[in-house]
mmCIF file of C-alpha atoms and ligand atoms in Angstrom:
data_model
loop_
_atom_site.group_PDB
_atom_site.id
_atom_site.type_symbol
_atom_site.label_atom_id
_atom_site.label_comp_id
_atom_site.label_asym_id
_atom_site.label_seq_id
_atom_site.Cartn_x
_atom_site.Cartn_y
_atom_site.Cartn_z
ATOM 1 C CA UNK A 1 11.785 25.238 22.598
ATOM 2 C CA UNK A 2 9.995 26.774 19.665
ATOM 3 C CA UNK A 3 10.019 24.272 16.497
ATOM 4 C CA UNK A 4 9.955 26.114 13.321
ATOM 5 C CA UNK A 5 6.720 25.004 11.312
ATOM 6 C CA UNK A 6 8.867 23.132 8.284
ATOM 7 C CA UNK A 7 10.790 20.841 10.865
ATOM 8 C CA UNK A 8 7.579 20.348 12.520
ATOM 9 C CA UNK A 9 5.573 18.787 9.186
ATOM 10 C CA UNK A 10 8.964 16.932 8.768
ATOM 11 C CA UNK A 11 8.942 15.093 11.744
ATOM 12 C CA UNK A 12 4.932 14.282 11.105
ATOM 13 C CA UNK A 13 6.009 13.050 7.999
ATOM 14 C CA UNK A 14 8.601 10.818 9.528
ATOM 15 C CA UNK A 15 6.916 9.248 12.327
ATOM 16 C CA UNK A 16 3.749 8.794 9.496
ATOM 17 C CA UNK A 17 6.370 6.625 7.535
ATOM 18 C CA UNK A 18 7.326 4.872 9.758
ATOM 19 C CA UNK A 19 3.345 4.081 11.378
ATOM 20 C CA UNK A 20 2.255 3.202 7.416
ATOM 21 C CA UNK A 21 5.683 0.813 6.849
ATOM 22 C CA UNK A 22 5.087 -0.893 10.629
ATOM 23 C CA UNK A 23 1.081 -1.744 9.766
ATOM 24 C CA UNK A 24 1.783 -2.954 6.338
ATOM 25 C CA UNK A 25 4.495 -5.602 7.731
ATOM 26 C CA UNK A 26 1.869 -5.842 10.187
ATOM 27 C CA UNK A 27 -0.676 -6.856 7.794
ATOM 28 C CA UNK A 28 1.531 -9.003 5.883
ATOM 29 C CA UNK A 29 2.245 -11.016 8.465
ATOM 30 C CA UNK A 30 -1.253 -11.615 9.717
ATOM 31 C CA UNK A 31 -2.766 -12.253 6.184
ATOM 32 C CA UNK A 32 -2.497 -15.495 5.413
ATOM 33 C CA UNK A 33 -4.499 -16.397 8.932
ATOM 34 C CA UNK A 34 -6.758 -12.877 9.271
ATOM 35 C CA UNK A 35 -7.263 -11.539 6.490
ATOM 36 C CA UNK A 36 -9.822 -9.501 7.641
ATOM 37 C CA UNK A 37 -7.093 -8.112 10.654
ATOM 38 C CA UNK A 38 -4.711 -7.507 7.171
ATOM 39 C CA UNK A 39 -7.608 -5.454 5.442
ATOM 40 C CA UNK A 40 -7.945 -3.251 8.660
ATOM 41 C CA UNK A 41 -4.270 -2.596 9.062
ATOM 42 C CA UNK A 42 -3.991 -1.335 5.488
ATOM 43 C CA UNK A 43 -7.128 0.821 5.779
ATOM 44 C CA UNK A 44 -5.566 2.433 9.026
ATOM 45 C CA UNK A 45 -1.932 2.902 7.713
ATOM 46 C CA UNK A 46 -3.922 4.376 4.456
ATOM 47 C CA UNK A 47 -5.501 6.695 6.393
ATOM 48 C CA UNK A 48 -2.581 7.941 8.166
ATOM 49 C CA UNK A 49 -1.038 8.683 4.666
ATOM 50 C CA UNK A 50 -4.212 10.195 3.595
ATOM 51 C CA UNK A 51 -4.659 12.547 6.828
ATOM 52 C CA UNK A 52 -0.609 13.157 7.121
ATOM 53 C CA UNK A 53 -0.070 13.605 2.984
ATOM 54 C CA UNK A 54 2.357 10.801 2.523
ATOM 55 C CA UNK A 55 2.395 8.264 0.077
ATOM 56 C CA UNK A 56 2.822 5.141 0.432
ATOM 57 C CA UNK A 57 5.633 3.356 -0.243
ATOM 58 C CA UNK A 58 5.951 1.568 -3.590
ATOM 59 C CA UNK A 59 6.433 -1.591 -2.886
ATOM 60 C CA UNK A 60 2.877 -1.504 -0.575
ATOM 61 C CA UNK A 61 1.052 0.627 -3.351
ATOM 62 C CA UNK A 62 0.470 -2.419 -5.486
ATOM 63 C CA UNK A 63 -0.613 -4.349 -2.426
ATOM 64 C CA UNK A 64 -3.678 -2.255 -2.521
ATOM 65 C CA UNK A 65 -6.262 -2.892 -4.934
ATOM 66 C CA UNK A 66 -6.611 0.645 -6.541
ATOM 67 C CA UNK A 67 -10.432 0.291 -7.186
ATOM 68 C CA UNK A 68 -11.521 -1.831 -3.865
ATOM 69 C CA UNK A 69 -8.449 -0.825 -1.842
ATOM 70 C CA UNK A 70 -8.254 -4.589 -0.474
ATOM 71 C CA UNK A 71 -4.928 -5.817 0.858
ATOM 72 C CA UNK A 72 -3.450 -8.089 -1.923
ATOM 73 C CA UNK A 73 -1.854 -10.988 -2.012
ATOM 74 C CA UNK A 74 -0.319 -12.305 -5.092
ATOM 75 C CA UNK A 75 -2.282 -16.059 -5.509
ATOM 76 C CA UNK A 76 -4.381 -15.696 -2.922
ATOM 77 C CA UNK A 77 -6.536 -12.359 -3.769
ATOM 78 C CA UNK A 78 -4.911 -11.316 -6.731
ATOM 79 C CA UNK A 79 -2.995 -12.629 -9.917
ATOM 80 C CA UNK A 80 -0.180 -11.233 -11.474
ATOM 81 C CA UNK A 81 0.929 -11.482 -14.604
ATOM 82 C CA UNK A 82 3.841 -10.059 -16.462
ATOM 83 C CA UNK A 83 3.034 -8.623 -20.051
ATOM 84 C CA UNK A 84 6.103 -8.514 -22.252
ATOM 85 C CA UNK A 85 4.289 -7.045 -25.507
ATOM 86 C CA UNK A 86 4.566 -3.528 -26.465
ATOM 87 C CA UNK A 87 5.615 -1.202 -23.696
ATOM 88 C CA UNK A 88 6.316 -4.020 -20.345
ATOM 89 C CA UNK A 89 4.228 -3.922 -17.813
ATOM 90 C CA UNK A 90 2.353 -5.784 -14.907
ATOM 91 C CA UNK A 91 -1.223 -6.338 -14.762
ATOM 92 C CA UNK A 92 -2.688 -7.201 -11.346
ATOM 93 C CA UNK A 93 -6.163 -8.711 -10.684
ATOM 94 C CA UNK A 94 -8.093 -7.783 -7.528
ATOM 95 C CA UNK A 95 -10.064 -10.994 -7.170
ATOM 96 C CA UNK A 96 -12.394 -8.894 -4.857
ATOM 97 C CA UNK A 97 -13.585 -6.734 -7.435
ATOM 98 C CA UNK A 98 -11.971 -7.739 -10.563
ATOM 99 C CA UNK A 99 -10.640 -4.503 -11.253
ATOM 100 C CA UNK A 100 -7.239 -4.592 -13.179
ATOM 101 C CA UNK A 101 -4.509 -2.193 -12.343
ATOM 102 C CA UNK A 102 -1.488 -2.101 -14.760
ATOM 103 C CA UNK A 103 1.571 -0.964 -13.861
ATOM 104 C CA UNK A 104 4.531 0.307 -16.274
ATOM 105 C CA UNK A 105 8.038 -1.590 -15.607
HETATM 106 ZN ZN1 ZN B 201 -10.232 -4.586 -5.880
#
């Protein structure tokens, strides 16, 4: 049965989702006792959003150090810390590389 080439990308894109959300649970779970098992689930599920063109979901994309890309964990590998002043936002430290990513709220 031919598949016409927009359904086709739209499936890829699905079954990508659904690979990137399954790894990141993945390396959620696992952290805590292999974190180096974590780090290697969130490089593959980046990859598959890299090679497929999906992004990641948001609440994964500040699990991910932006400069280091390392698998965060709030008090563990990273602080968080809520910044009420001016325009709100959330500043994360990657403890790996000390790189701080703010986010808008
Ligand atoms: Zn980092």
């Amino acid at each position: 049965m031919p598949v016409s080439r927009r359904s086709r990308k739209r499936e890829v894109e699905k079954i990508s989702r659904e690979r990137i959300d399954y790894l990141l649970r993945l390396a959620d779970d696992v952290f805590l006792e292999k974190p180096a098992r974590a780090q290697r689930y969130a490089d593959l599920s980046r990859r598959i959003g890299m090679r497929n063109k999906v992004r990641l979901p948001k609440i994964w994309r500040r699990r991910i150090c932006r400069n280091c890309k390392a698998f965060l964990w709030p008090g563990v590998n990273c602080r968080v810390r809520l910044r009420p002043r001016r325009q709100s936002h959330i500043v994360v430290t990657c403890f790996n590389c000390g790189h701080h990513t703010r986010y808008n709220i």
